[in-house]
Short mmCIF file of C-alpha atoms in Angstrom, two decimals:
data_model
loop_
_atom_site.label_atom_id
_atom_site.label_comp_id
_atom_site.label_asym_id
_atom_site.label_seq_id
_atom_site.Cartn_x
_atom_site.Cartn_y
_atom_site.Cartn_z
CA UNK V 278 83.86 101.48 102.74
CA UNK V 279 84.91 98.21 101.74
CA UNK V 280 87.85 98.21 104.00
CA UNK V 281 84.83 98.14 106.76
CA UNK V 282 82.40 95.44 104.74
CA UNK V 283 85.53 93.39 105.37
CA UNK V 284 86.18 93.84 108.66
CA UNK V 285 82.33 93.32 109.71
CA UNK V 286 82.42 89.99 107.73
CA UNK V 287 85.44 88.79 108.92
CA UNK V 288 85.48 85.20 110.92
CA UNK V 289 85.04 85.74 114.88
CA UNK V 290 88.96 84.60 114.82
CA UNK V 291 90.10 87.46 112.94
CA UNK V 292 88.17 90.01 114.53
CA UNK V 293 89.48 89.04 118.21
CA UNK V 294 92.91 89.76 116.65
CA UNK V 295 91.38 92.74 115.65
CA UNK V 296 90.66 93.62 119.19
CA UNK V 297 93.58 92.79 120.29
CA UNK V 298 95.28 95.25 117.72
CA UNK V 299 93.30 98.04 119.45
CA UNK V 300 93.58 97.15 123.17
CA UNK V 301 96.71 97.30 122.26
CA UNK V 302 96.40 100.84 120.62
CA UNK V 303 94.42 102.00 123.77
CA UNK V 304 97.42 100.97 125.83
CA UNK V 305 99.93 103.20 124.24
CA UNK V 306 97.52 105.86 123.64
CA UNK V 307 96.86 106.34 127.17
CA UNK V 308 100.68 106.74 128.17
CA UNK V 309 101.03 108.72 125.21
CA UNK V 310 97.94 110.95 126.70
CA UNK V 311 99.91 110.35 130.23
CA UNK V 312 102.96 112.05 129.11
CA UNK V 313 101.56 115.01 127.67
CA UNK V 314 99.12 115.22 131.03
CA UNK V 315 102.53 115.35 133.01
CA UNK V 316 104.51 117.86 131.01
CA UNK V 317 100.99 120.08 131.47
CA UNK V 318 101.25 119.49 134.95
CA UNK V 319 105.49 119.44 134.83
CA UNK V 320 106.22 122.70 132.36
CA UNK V 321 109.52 123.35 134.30
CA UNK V 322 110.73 120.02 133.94
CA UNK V 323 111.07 119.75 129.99
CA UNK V 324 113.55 117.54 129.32
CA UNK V 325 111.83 114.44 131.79
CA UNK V 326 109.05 114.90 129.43
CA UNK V 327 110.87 114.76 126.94
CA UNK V 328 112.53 111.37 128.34
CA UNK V 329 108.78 110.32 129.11
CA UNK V 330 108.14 110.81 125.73
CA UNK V 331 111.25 108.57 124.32
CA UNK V 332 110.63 105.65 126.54
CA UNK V 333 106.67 105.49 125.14
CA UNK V 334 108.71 104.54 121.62
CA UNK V 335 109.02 100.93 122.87
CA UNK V 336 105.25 100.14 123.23
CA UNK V 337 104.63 101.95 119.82
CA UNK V 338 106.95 99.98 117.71
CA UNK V 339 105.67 96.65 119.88
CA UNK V 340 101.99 97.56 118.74
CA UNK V 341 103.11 98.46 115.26
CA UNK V 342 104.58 95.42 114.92
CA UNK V 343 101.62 93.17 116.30
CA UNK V 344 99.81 95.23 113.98
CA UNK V 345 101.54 94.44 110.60
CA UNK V 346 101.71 90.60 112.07
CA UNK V 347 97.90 90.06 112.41
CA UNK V 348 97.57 92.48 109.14
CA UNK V 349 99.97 90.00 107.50
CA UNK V 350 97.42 86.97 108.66
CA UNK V 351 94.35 88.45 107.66
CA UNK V 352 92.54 86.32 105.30
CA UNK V 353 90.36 89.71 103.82
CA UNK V 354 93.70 90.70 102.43
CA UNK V 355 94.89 87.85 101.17
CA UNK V 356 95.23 87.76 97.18
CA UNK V 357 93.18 85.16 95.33
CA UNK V 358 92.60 83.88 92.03
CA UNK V 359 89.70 86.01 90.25
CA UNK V 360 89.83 89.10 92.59
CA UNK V 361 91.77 90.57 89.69
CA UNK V 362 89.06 90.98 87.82
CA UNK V 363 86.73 93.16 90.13
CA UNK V 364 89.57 95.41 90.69
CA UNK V 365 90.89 93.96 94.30
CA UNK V 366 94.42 93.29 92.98
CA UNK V 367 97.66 93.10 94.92
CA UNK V 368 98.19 97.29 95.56
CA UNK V 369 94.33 97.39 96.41
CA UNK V 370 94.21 94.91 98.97
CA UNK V 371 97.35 96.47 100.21
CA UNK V 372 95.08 99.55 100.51
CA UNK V 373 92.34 97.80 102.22
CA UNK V 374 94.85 96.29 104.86
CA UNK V 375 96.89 99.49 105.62
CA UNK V 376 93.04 100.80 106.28
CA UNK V 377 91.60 98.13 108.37
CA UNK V 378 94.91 98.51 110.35
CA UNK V 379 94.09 101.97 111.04
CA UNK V 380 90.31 101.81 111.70
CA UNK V 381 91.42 99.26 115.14
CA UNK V 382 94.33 101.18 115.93
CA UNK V 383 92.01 104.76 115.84
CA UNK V 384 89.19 103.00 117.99
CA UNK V 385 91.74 101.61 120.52
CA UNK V 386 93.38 105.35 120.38
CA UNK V 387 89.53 106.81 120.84
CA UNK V 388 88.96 104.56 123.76
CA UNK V 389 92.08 105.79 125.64
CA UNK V 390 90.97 109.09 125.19
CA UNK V 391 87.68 108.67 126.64
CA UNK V 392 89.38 106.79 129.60
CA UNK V 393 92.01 109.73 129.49
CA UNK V 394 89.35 112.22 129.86
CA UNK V 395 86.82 110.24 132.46
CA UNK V 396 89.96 109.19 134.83
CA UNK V 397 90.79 113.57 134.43
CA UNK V 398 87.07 114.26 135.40
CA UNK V 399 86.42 115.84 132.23
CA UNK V 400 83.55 113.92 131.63
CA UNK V 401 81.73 113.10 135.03
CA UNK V 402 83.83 114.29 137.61
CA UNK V 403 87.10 112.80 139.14
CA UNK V 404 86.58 109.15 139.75
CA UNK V 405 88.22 107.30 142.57
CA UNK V 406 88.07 110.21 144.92
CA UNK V 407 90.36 112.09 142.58
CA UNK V 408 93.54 109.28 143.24
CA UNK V 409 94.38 109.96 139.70
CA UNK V 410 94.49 113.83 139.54
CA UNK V 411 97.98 114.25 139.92
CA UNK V 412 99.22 111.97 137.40
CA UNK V 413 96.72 112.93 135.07
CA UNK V 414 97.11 116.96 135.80
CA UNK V 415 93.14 117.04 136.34
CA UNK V 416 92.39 120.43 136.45
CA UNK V 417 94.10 121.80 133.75
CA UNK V 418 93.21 122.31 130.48
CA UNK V 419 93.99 119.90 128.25
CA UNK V 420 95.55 120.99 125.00
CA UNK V 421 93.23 119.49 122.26
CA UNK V 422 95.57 119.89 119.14
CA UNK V 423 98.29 118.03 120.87
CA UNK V 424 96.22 115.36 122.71
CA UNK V 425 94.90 114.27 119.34
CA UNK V 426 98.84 114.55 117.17
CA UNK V 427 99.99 112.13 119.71
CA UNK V 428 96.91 109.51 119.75
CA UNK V 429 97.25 109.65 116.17
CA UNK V 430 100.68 108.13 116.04
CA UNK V 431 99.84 104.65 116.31
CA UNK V 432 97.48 104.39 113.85
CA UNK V 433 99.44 106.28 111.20
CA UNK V 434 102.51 104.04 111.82
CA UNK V 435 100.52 100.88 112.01
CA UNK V 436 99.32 102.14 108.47
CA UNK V 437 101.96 102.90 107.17
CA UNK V 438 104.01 99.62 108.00
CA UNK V 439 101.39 97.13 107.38
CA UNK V 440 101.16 99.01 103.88
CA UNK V 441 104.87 98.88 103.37
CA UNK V 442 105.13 95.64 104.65
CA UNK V 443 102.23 94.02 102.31
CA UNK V 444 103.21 95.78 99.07
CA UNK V 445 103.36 94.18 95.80
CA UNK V 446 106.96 92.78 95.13
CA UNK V 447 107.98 91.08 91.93
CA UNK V 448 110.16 87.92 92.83
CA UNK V 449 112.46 86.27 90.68
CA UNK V 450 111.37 82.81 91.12
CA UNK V 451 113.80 80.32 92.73
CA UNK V 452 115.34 77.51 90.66
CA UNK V 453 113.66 74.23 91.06
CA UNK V 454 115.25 72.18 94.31
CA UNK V 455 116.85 75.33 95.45
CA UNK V 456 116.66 75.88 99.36
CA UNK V 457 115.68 79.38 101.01
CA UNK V 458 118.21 82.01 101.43
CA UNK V 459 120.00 81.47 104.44
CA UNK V 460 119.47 84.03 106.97
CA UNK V 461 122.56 86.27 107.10
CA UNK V 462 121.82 88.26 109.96
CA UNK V 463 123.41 85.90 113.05
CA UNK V 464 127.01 87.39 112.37
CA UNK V 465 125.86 91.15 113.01
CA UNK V 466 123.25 90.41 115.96
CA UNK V 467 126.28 88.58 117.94
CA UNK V 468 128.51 91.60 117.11
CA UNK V 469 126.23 94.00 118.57
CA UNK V 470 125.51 91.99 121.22
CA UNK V 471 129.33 91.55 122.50
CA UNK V 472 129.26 95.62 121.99
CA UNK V 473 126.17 96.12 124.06
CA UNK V 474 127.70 94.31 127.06
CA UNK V 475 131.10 95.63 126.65
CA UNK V 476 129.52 99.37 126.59
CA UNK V 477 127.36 98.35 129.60
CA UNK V 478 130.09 96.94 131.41
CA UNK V 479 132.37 100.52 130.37
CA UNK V 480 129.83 103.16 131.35
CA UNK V 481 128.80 100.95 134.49
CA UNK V 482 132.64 101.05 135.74
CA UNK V 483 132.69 104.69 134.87
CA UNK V 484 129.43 105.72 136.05
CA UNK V 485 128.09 109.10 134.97
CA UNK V 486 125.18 111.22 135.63
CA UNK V 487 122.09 109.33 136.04
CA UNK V 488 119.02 109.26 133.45
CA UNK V 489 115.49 110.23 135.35
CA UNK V 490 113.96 106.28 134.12
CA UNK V 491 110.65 105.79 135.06
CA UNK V 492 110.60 102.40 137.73
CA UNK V 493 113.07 104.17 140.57
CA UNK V 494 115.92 103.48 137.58
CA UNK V 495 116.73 107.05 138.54
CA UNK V 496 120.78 106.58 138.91
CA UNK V 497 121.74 104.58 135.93
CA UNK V 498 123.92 105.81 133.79
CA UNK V 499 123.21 106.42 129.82
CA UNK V 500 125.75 104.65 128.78
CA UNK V 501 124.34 101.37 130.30
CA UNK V 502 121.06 102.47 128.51
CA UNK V 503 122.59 102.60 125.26
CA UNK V 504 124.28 98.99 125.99
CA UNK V 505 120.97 97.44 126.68
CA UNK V 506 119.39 98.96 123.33
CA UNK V 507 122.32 97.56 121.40
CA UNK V 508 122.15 94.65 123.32
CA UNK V 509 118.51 94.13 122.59
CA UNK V 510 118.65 95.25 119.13
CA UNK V 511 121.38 92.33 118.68
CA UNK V 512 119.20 89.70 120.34
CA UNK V 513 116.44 90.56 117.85
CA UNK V 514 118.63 90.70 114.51
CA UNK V 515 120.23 87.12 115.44
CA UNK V 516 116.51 85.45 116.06
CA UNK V 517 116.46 84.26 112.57
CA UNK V 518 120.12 83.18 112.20
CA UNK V 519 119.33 81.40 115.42
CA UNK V 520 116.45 79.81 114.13
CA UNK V 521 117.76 78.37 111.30
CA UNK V 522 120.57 77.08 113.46
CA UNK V 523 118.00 75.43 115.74
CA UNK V 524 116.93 73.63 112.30
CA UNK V 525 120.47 72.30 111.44
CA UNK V 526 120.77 70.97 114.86
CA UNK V 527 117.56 69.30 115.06
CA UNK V 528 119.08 67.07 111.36
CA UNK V 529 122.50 66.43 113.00
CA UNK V 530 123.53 63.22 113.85
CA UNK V 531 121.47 60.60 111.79
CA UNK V 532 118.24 62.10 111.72
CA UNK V 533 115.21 60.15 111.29
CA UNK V 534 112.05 61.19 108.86
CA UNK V 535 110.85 63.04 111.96
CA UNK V 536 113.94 65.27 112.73
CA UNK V 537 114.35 65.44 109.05
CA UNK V 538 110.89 67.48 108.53
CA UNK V 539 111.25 69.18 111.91
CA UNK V 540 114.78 70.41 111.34
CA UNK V 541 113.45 70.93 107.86
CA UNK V 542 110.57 73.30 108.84
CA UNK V 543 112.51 75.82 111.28
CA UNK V 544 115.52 76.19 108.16
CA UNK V 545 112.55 76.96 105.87
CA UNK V 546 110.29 79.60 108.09
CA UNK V 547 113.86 81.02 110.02
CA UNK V 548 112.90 84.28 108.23
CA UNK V 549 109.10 84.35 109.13
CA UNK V 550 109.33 83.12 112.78
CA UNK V 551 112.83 83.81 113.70
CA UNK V 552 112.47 87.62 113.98
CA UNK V 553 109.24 87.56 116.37
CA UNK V 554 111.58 85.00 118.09
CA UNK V 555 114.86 87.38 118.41
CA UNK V 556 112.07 90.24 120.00
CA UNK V 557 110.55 88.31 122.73
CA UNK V 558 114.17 87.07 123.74
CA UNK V 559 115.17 90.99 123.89
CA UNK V 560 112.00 91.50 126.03
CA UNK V 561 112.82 89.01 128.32
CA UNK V 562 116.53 89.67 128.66
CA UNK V 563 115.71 93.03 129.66
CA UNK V 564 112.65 92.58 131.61
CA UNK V 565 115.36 89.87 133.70
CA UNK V 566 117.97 92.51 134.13
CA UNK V 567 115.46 95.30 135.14
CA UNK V 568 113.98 92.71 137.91
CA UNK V 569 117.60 91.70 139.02
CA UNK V 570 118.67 95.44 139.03
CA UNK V 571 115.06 96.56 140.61
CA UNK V 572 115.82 93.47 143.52
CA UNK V 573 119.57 94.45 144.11
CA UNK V 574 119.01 98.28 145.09
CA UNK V 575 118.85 99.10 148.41
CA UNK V 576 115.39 100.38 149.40
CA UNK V 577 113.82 99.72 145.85
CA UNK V 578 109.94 100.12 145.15
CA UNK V 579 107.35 99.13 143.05
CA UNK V 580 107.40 99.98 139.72
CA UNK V 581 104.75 102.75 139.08
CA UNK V 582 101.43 102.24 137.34
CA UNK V 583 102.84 103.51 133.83
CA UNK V 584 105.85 101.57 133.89
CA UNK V 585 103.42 98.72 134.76
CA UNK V 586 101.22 99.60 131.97
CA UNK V 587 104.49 100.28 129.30
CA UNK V 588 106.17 96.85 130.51
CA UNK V 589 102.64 95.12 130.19
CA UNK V 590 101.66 96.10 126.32
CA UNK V 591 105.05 95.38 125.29
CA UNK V 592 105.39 91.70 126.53
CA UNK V 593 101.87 91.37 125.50
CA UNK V 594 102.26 92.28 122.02
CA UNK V 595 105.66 90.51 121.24
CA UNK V 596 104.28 87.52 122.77
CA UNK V 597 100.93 88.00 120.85
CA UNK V 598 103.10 88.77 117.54
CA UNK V 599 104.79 85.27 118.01
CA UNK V 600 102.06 84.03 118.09
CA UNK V 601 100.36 85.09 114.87
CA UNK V 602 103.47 84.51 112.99
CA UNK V 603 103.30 80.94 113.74
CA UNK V 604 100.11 80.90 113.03
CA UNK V 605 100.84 82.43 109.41
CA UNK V 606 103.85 79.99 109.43
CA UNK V 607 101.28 76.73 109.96
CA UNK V 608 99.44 78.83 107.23
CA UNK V 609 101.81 78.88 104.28
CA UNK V 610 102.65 75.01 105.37
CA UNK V 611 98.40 74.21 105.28
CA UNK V 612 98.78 72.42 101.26
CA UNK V 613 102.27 70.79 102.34
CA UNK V 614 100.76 69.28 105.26
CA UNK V 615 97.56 67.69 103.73
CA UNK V 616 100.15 66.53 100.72
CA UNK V 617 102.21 64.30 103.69
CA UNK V 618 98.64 63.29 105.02
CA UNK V 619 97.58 61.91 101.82
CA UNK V 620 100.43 59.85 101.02
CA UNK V 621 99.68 57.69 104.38
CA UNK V 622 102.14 60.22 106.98
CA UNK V 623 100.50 59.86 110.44
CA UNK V 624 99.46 62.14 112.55
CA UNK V 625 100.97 61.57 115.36
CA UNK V 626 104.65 62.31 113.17
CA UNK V 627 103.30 66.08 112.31
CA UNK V 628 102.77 66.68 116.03
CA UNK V 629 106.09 64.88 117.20
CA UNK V 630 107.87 67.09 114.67
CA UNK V 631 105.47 70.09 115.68
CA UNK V 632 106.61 69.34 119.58
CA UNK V 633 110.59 68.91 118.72
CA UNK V 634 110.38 72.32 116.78
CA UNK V 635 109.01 74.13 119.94
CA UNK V 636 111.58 72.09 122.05
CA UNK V 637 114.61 72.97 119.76
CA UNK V 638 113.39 76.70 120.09
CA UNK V 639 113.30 76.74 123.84
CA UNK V 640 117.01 74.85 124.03
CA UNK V 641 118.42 77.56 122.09
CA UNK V 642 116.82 80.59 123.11
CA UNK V 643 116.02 80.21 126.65
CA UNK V 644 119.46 79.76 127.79
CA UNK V 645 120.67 82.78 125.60
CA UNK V 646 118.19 84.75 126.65
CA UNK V 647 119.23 84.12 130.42
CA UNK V 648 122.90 85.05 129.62
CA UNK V 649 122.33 88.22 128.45
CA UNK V 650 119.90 89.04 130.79
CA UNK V 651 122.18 88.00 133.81
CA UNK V 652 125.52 89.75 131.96
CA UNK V 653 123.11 92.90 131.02
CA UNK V 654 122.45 93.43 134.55
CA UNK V 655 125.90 92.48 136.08
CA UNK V 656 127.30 95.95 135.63
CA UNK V 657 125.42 97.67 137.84
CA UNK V 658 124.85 95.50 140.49
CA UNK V 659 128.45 94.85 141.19
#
């Protein structure tokens, strides 16, 4: 019950996140419901909805992860001097997050079942002239116990993380003058990188029997699937390393105060923005190869409504995720900046620094991020 006084007296701000967190919800729950509507309609073909199932693992760990970001931002659960005292310590506004996490994720997962059921005609008869009875195996009963185990995925993972993610930790604190730990990560995500492509580049020589992809990916073989995982996976794991890189460039060469508190900035929040970072350059990478791939095949279509839908939430919430952790970054930085605004900084330094940050980011990633798209995709349309 307080979990909910919380969220009702929340700033407009937070509860737009909010929203967002269950749009986002409703999204996956409705693929989710898709999948299990096709293997009602499918029962001889098992193991496609089975793979169905798999690929719906990519927009669930994208909304988890928006999820614990705009969890992690929420000023409700943020721990305050005096709250102590009326019992709202660390663990119990750990609690209250974990549960305000999973009362937007359950209403998104409630409204894709209600569009699940009105698009099936379950409700007020088949909509659309019945355009969506196939895909949705209208006309067959829908089983209720399974519907319902599925739609409550989201919101018991988004709990779950958030909860994990927000626990109470005991720090040793850092010696005074003592930088941030430098992220160690960069090493391992170029490793896995360089084995992505090579495996991609193997099992795309080789060929093999083709994985049923949803998109017309129909003929491509799974070792080139694995490749791009790994090569994702290694994208996202260097993000940090690579933003704290970014930093040290930005103080080379005779820096200036500006570069100094730029460069400065990006070494200290590597581990807070870097990550969200490292994911949207593995979303684009692949979402380049898939539309290099999807242009080079002879007769190609569009990609279908789901894949559409899949493709859309999980660009959506790894851009949205970037977002809120730079807005929790410009958070944790709100007493240093009104420090450097008292002792006469101008503002017009903050924003120049603010401005080479973003530009430092974009120099790094954005040609990476073309690379490995183009050398991701290069295998199979040789």
């Amino acid at each position: 019950m307080l979990a909910l006084r919380l969220v009702r007296g929340s700033h407009p701000l937070v509860q737009l996140r909010r929203l967002l967190v269950a749009a986002a919800a409703a999204g996956v729950g409705f693929l989710l419901l898709c999948t299990l509507g096709y293997a009602v309609g499918h029962p001889e073909h098992s193991s496609a909805s089975v793979l169905r199932l798999l690929w719906c693992a990519l927009p669930i760990a994208a909304t988890v992860q928006f999820a614990v970001a705009v969890a992690r931002t929420d000023p409700a659960t943020r721990p305050r001097p005096g709250l102590s005292s009326i019992g709202l310590g660390p663990a119990r506004l750990t609690a209250i997050a974990a549960t305000s996490t999973a009362v937007a994720c359950t209403l998104g997962s409630m409204v894709a079942l209600l569009v699940y059921l009105h698009l099936r005609g379950d409700i007020t008869g088949l909509p659309f002239d019945g355009a969506a009875a196939g895909l949705l195996a209208a006309g067959q009963p829908l089983p209720l116990a399974a519907a319902l185990t599925l739609l409550a995925v989201v919101p018991v993972a988004g709990a779950t993380a958030a909860g994990l993610a927000l626990r109470p930790r005991t720090r040793t604190p850092a010696p005074e003058g003592a930088a941030r730990p430098v992220p160690t990560g960069l090493p391992w995500g170029v490793a896995l990188i360089a084995v992505g492509l090579a495996v991609e580049t193997y099992a795309g020589r080789g060929g093999g029997d083709g994985v049923a992809l949803p998109g017309r990916f129909d003929g491509s073989p799974a070792g080139v699937l694995a490749g791009w995982i790994l090569t994702a996976a290694g994208l996202a794991l260097a993000g940090p390393g690579l933003t704290h890189l970014s930093g040290r460039l930005l103080q080379a060469a005779r820096p200036g105060a500006v570069r100094l508190l730029a460069g400065r900035v990006l070494m200290d929040e590597a581990h807070r923005i870097g990550r969200p970072l490292g994911v949207v350059g593995a979303v684009l990478s692949g979402t380049l190869a898939a539309a290099t791939v999807h242009a080079a095949s002879e007769g190609g279509t569009a990609f279908g409504p789901l894949t559409g839908l899949g493709a859309g939430v999980v660009m959506a919430c790894t851009t949205a995720t970037l977002l809120t952790a730079t807005l929790e970054s410009r958070q944790s930085r709100a007493r240093t900046t009104e420090a450097l605004i008292r002792i006469g900084a101008p503002p017009t330094a903050l924003r120049t620094a603010a401005l080479l940050r973003a530009a430092a980011l974009l120099a790094v990633f954005l040609p990476l991020t073309w690379l490995i798209g183009e050398l991701a995709a290069l295998p199979l349309t040789a």
